[in-house]
Coordinates of C-alpha atoms in Angstrom, one line a residue:
M173 CA 26.4 -11.7 13.5
T174 CA 23.1 -13.5 14.1
D175 CA 19.7 -11.8 14.0
Q176 CA 19.4 -12.0 17.8
Q177 CA 23.0 -10.6 18.2
F178 CA 22.2 -7.7 15.9
L179 CA 19.1 -6.8 17.8
S180 CA 20.7 -7.2 21.2
S181 CA 23.5 -4.9 20.1
L182 CA 21.1 -2.0 19.5
P183 CA 20.0 0.5 22.2
P184 CA 16.3 0.3 23.3
L185 CA 14.0 2.1 21.0
R186 CA 12.6 4.2 23.7
D187 CA 16.1 5.4 24.6
V188 CA 16.7 6.3 21.0
I189 CA 13.5 8.3 20.7
A190 CA 14.3 10.2 23.9
E191 CA 17.9 10.9 22.8
H192 CA 16.7 12.4 19.5
G193 CA 13.5 14.1 20.7
L194 CA 11.5 12.0 18.3
N195 CA 8.0 12.4 19.7
A196 CA 5.4 11.3 17.2
K197 CA 4.0 14.1 15.1
K198 CA 0.3 14.0 14.1
S199 CA 1.1 16.2 11.0
L200 CA 3.3 13.4 9.7
G201 CA 0.8 10.7 10.5
Q202 CA 3.3 9.0 12.9
N203 CA 2.4 6.2 15.3
F204 CA 5.3 4.2 16.6
L205 CA 5.6 0.5 17.3
F206 CA 8.0 -0.8 19.9
D207 CA 7.1 -4.5 20.3
M208 CA 9.9 -6.3 18.5
N209 CA 7.8 -9.6 18.4
L210 CA 5.1 -7.7 16.6
L211 CA 7.5 -6.0 14.3
S212 CA 9.2 -9.4 13.5
R213 CA 5.8 -10.8 12.7
I214 CA 5.1 -8.1 10.2
V215 CA 8.4 -8.9 8.5
R216 CA 7.8 -12.7 8.5
T217 CA 4.5 -12.0 6.8
A218 CA 6.4 -10.5 3.8
G219 CA 8.3 -13.8 3.3
P220 CA 12.0 -14.5 3.0
L221 CA 14.2 -11.5 2.7
E222 CA 17.6 -13.1 1.9
G223 CA 18.7 -11.8 -1.5
H224 CA 16.0 -9.1 -1.6
T225 CA 15.9 -5.4 -1.6
V226 CA 13.3 -4.0 0.8
Y227 CA 11.7 -0.6 0.6
E228 CA 10.3 1.0 3.7
V229 CA 8.3 4.3 3.9
G230 CA 8.3 6.4 7.1
P231 CA 10.6 4.3 9.3
G232 CA 10.5 6.9 12.1
P233 CA 12.6 5.6 15.0
G234 CA 13.5 2.4 13.1
G235 CA 11.6 -0.4 14.9
L236 CA 10.5 -2.1 11.7
T237 CA 13.8 -1.1 10.1
R238 CA 15.6 -3.2 12.8
A239 CA 13.3 -6.2 12.2
I240 CA 13.9 -6.0 8.4
L241 CA 17.7 -5.9 8.8
A242 CA 17.6 -8.6 11.4
A243 CA 15.6 -10.8 9.0
G244 CA 18.5 -10.8 6.5
A245 CA 17.5 -8.3 3.9
E246 CA 20.4 -7.8 1.4
R247 CA 19.6 -4.2 1.1
L248 CA 17.1 -1.8 2.7
V249 CA 16.1 1.5 1.2
A250 CA 14.1 3.7 3.6
V251 CA 12.5 7.1 2.8
E252 CA 12.0 9.5 5.7
M253 CA 11.1 13.2 5.7
D254 CA 11.4 13.7 9.5
E255 CA 15.0 15.0 9.8
R256 CA 15.0 14.1 13.5
A257 CA 15.1 10.5 12.5
W258 CA 18.0 10.8 10.0
P259 CA 20.8 10.3 12.5
I260 CA 19.1 7.1 13.8
H261 CA 19.2 5.5 10.4
E262 CA 22.8 6.6 9.8
D263 CA 23.7 4.7 12.9
L264 CA 21.6 1.7 11.8
N265 CA 23.4 1.7 8.5
E266 CA 26.8 1.5 10.2
R267 CA 25.7 -1.2 12.6
S268 CA 24.2 -3.3 9.7
G269 CA 27.4 -3.2 7.6
G270 CA 26.2 -0.6 5.1
R271 CA 22.9 -2.4 4.2
L272 CA 20.7 0.6 4.8
S273 CA 20.3 3.5 2.4
L274 CA 18.3 6.5 3.6
I275 CA 16.4 8.8 1.2
R276 CA 15.7 12.1 3.0
G277 CA 12.4 13.4 1.7
D278 CA 8.8 12.8 0.7
A279 CA 7.9 9.3 -0.4
M280 CA 5.3 10.7 -2.8
K281 CA 8.1 12.3 -4.8
V282 CA 10.3 9.2 -5.0
N283 CA 10.7 7.2 -8.2
E284 CA 10.9 3.8 -6.6
A285 CA 11.8 1.8 -9.7
E286 CA 14.7 4.1 -10.3
V287 CA 16.2 4.1 -6.8
L288 CA 15.6 0.5 -6.0
G289 CA 17.0 -1.0 -9.2
T290 CA 16.5 -4.6 -10.3
G291 CA 16.1 -7.8 -8.4
P292 CA 13.4 -9.1 -6.1
I293 CA 11.9 -6.2 -4.2
R294 CA 9.6 -6.3 -1.2
I295 CA 7.9 -3.2 0.2
I296 CA 7.3 -3.4 3.9
A297 CA 6.0 -0.4 5.8
N298 CA 4.0 0.9 8.7
L299 CA 2.6 3.5 6.3
P300 CA 2.0 7.0 7.6
Y301 CA -1.8 7.4 7.8
N302 CA -1.8 10.6 5.7
V303 CA -0.2 9.0 2.6
G304 CA -0.9 5.3 3.0
T305 CA -3.8 5.0 0.6
A306 CA -2.3 7.3 -2.0
L307 CA 0.9 5.2 -2.1
L308 CA -0.9 2.0 -2.4
I309 CA -3.0 3.2 -5.3
R310 CA 0.2 4.4 -7.0
W311 CA 1.8 0.9 -6.5
L312 CA -1.3 -0.8 -7.8
T313 CA -1.7 1.4 -10.9
L314 CA 1.7 1.2 -12.4
P315 CA 1.6 1.4 -16.2
T316 CA 3.6 -1.9 -16.6
W317 CA 2.8 -5.2 -15.0
P318 CA 4.2 -7.3 -13.4
P319 CA 5.4 -4.4 -11.2
F320 CA 8.8 -3.6 -9.8
W321 CA 7.8 -5.1 -6.4
S322 CA 7.3 -8.8 -5.7
S323 CA 5.1 -8.2 -2.6
L324 CA 3.6 -5.4 -0.4
T325 CA 3.3 -5.9 3.3
L326 CA 1.7 -2.8 4.7
M327 CA 0.0 -1.5 7.8
F328 CA -3.2 0.4 7.4
Q329 CA -6.1 1.5 9.5
K330 CA -8.4 -1.5 9.7
E331 CA -11.2 0.2 7.7
V332 CA -8.8 0.8 4.8
A333 CA -7.6 -2.8 5.0
E334 CA -11.1 -4.0 4.8
R335 CA -11.8 -1.8 1.7
I336 CA -8.8 -3.4 0.0
V337 CA -10.0 -7.0 0.3
A338 CA -13.8 -6.3 0.2
K339 CA -16.1 -8.3 -2.0
P340 CA -19.1 -7.2 -4.1
N341 CA -22.4 -6.5 -2.3
T342 CA -20.6 -5.2 0.8
S343 CA -20.4 -1.7 2.1
D344 CA -16.6 -1.7 2.0
Y345 CA -16.5 -2.7 -1.7
G346 CA -15.4 0.2 -3.9
R347 CA -12.8 1.5 -6.3
L348 CA -9.9 0.5 -4.0
A349 CA -11.0 -3.1 -4.0
V350 CA -11.3 -3.3 -7.7
L351 CA -7.9 -1.8 -8.3
A352 CA -6.3 -4.1 -5.7
Q353 CA -8.0 -7.3 -7.0
W354 CA -7.7 -6.7 -10.7
R355 CA -4.2 -7.9 -10.9
A356 CA -3.1 -8.7 -7.4
R357 CA -4.1 -10.9 -4.5
P358 CA -4.6 -9.0 -1.3
R359 CA -5.3 -10.5 2.1
I360 CA -5.5 -9.2 5.7
A361 CA -2.7 -11.0 7.6
F362 CA -3.6 -9.9 11.1
E363 CA -5.0 -7.0 13.1
V364 CA -3.0 -4.8 15.4
P365 CA -4.7 -3.2 18.5
R366 CA -4.5 0.5 18.9
Q367 CA -2.7 0.0 22.3
A368 CA 0.3 -1.4 20.5
F369 CA 1.2 2.0 19.2
T370 CA 2.7 5.1 20.8
P371 CA 0.7 7.3 20.8
P372 CA -2.3 5.0 20.4
P373 CA -4.4 5.9 17.2
K374 CA -8.2 6.2 17.5
V375 CA -8.7 3.0 15.5
T376 CA -7.5 -0.6 15.1
S377 CA -4.9 -1.3 12.4
A378 CA -4.3 -4.3 10.2
V379 CA -1.4 -5.7 8.2
V380 CA -2.2 -6.3 4.5
H381 CA -0.1 -8.6 2.3
I382 CA -0.4 -8.2 -1.5
E383 CA 1.2 -10.2 -4.2
P384 CA 0.9 -9.4 -8.0
C385 CA -0.8 -11.9 -10.3
E386 CA -2.0 -12.2 -13.9
P387 CA -4.7 -9.5 -14.5
V388 CA -8.3 -10.7 -14.4
A389 CA -8.5 -9.2 -17.9
D390 CA -6.1 -7.3 -20.1
V391 CA -7.8 -3.8 -20.1
P392 CA -6.4 -0.3 -20.3
L393 CA -5.6 1.0 -16.8
K394 CA -6.9 4.5 -17.7
S395 CA -10.3 3.1 -18.6
L396 CA -10.6 1.0 -15.5
E397 CA -9.7 3.9 -13.4
A398 CA -12.3 6.1 -15.2
V399 CA -15.2 3.6 -14.9
T400 CA -14.6 2.8 -11.3
A401 CA -14.3 6.4 -10.4
A402 CA -17.5 7.3 -12.1
A403 CA -19.5 4.2 -10.8
F404 CA -18.4 4.6 -7.2
G405 CA -18.4 8.4 -7.2
Q406 CA -22.2 8.2 -7.1
R407 CA -22.5 4.7 -5.7
R408 CA -26.2 5.1 -4.7
K409 CA -27.2 5.8 -8.2
M410 CA -27.9 3.2 -10.9
L411 CA -25.1 2.8 -13.4
R412 CA -27.1 4.3 -16.2
A413 CA -27.0 7.5 -14.1
S414 CA -23.6 7.4 -12.4
L415 CA -21.7 6.6 -15.6
K416 CA -22.9 9.8 -17.3
S417 CA -20.0 11.5 -15.5
L418 CA -17.8 9.8 -18.0
G419 CA -19.0 12.3 -20.6
L420 CA -20.5 9.7 -23.0
D421 CA -23.9 8.0 -23.4
P422 CA -23.8 5.1 -20.8
T423 CA -26.4 3.0 -22.7
P424 CA -24.1 1.6 -25.5
L425 CA -21.3 1.3 -22.9
L426 CA -23.5 -0.9 -20.6
E427 CA -24.8 -2.9 -23.6
A428 CA -21.3 -3.6 -24.9
A429 CA -20.3 -4.8 -21.4
D430 CA -23.6 -6.8 -21.1
I431 CA -24.5 -5.1 -17.8
P432 CA -28.0 -3.9 -16.9
G433 CA -28.2 -0.2 -16.4
D434 CA -30.4 -0.5 -13.3
L435 CA -27.6 -2.1 -11.2
R436 CA -25.5 -0.2 -8.8
A437 CA -21.7 -0.3 -8.7
E438 CA -21.4 -2.3 -5.5
V439 CA -22.9 -5.4 -7.1
L440 CA -20.4 -5.6 -10.0
D441 CA -17.5 -8.0 -9.5
V442 CA -14.0 -7.3 -10.9
P443 CA -14.6 -9.1 -14.2
A444 CA -17.7 -7.0 -14.8
F445 CA -15.7 -3.8 -14.2
C446 CA -13.1 -5.1 -16.7
R447 CA -15.8 -5.5 -19.3
L448 CA -16.9 -1.9 -18.6
A449 CA -13.3 -0.7 -19.0
A450 CA -12.8 -2.6 -22.3
A451 CA -16.1 -1.2 -23.6
H452 CA -15.1 2.3 -22.5
A453 CA -11.7 2.0 -24.2
E454 CA -13.3 0.9 -27.4
L455 CA -16.0 3.6 -27.4
T456 CA -13.5 6.3 -26.6
R457 CA -11.3 5.1 -29.4
K458 CA -14.2 5.3 -31.9
D459 CA -15.1 8.8 -30.7
R460 CA -11.5 10.0 -31.4
A461 CA -11.3 8.3 -34.8

């Protein structure tokens, strides 16, 4: 069966939603997409799917799910906590020849590496707004690198997308940008107007594509998380003040990283934060010795 034949064999998404009473729930951060051209564009952004396992979070009525299966994914694992949608995905599994596995539950509680297994894995999702950033941070801060995924193609609110790709000396630059750009290459693929969704959210959305790469510097993740949280937690303060929340004297820390204490967090690039993280790890080690 060709991609077009597979899609044409499916009932219209709006009919499926009506049949199962699947109105979008604000409590679940749901906003549905029906435009198959747009959904297919999201999938194309991810790259070829033949021979890949795809992981989707919050598939809802299955619009993006249809596009992923039609694009030839070898296997699709979807996690959905809305029980109203479960029968929809059971039907899609049958129609796709058993390529869809549904995990019934909360994506925040799933051990992805365990359920997805080995092989090339792409994560493609119109993430629920209420868990999107938390999931992204989890995928970016895995203890081992390269990660289990080969790419992330994710829908976010535009303001979140801009924070992911932000550069120093901009208002959007912060902890999320550093974590995303330390050992990955993020880019905004395209924007999606609010009118494309049902119901329309209050803001424009954007699709972000992220690929892992060699780290800017080999530093302990725990230290990088600590220094970015401290620096951006009080971003209007100079570093000599904001880094005091680390619980150590910031002066030797800044000197070891060769960073003036009168700078603010937003002017430091990713390599500078890596130097801070390396210095923090070394000073912490000496304190424990």
